[in-house]
Protein backbone atom coordinates (compact mmCIF):
# COMPACT_ATOMS: atom_id res chain seq x y z
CA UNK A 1 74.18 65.28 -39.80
CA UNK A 2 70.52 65.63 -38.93
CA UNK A 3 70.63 69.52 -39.18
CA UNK A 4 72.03 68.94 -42.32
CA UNK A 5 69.43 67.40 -44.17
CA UNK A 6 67.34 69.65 -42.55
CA UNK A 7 68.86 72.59 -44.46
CA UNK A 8 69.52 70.46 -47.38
CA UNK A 9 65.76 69.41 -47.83
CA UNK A 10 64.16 73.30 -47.30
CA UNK A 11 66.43 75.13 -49.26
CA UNK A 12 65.61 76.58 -52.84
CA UNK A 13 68.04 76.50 -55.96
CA UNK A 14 69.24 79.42 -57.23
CA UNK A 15 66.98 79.80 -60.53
CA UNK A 16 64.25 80.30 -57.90
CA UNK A 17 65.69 83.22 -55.90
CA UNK A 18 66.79 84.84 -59.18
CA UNK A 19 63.24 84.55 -60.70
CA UNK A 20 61.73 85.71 -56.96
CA UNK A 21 64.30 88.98 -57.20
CA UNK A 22 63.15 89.52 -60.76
CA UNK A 23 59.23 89.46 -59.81
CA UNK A 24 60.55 91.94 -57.15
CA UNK A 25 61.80 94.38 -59.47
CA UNK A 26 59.22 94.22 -61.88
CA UNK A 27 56.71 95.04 -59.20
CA UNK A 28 58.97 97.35 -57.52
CA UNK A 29 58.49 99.23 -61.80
CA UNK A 30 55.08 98.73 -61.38
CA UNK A 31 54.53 100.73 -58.16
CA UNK A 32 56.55 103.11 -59.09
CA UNK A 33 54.52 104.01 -62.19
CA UNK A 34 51.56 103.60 -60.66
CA UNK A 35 52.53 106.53 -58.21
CA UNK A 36 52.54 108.39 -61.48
CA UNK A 37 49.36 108.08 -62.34
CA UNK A 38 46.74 110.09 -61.58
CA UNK A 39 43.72 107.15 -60.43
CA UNK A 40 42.72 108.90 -56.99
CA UNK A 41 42.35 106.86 -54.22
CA UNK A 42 43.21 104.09 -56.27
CA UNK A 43 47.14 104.79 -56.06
CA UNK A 44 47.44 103.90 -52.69
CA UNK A 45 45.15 100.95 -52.54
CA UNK A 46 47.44 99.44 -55.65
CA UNK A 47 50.58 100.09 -53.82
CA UNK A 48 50.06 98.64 -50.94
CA UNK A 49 48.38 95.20 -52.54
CA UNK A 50 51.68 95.19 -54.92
CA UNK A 51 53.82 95.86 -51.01
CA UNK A 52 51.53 92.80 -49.65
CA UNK A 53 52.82 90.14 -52.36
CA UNK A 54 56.11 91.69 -52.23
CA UNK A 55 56.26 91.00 -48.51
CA UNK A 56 54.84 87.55 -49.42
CA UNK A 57 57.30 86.43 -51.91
CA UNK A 58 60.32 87.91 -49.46
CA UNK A 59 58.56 85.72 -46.69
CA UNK A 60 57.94 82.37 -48.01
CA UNK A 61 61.27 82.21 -50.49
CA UNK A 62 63.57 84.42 -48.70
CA UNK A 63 62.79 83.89 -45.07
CA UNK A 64 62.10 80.08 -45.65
CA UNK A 65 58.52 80.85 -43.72
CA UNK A 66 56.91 77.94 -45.53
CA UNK A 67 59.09 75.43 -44.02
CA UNK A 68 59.15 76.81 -40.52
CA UNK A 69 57.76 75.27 -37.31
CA UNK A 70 54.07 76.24 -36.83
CA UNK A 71 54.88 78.23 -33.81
CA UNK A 72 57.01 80.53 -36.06
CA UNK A 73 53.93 80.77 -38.83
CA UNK A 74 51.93 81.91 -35.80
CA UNK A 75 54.30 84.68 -34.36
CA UNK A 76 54.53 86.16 -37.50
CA UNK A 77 51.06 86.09 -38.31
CA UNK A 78 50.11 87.93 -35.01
CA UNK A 79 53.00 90.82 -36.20
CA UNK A 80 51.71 90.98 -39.43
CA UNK A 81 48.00 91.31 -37.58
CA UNK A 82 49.22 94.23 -35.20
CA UNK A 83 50.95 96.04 -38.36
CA UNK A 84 47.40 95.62 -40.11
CA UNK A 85 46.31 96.87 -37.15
CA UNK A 86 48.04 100.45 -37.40
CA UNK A 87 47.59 100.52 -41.21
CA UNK A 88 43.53 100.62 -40.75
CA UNK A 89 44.25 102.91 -37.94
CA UNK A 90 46.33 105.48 -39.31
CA UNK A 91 44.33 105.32 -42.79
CA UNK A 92 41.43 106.25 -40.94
CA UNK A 93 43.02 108.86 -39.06
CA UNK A 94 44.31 110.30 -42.26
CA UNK A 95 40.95 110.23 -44.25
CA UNK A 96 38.81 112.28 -41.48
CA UNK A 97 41.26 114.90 -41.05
């Protein structure tokens, strides 16, 4: 019973994953005509801030992150550190050659 009310208490209604898919798509459009346009440097910079609150919204509403143990919150953090990590260096990489 205790698992339960666990579930019952940190799960979302339905209005809230449709609205969280529809943000998704809509910045899923966004990217994609942003790769369209000609800004430079820009392009890449917006897509991957748009990718970051993507990832956010799928983490906090999909993956119930927000009502995880603190443990969890930390182990994730550290992968998403590492994955920063490779971002920085394989945009540096790719600017100097």
């Amino acid at each position: 019973m205790e698992k339960h009310d666990y579930y019952q208490e940190h799960s979302h209604s339905y209005g809230i994953y449709i609205l969280v898919w529809l943000a998704l798509m809509g910045l899923t459009a966004i990217t994609v005509a942003v790769a369209g346009m000609d800004i430079g440097r820009f392009t890449v910079v917006t897509a991957l801030v748009i990718a970051t609150f993507k990832a956010y919204l799928v983490l906090t509403i999909f993956m119930h992150l927000r009502s995880e143990t603190k443990s969890f919150i930390v182990f994730v953090l550290v992968a998403l550190l590492f994955l920063g990590i490779s971002f920085v260096l394989l945009f540096t990489d790719y600017s100097f050659h």
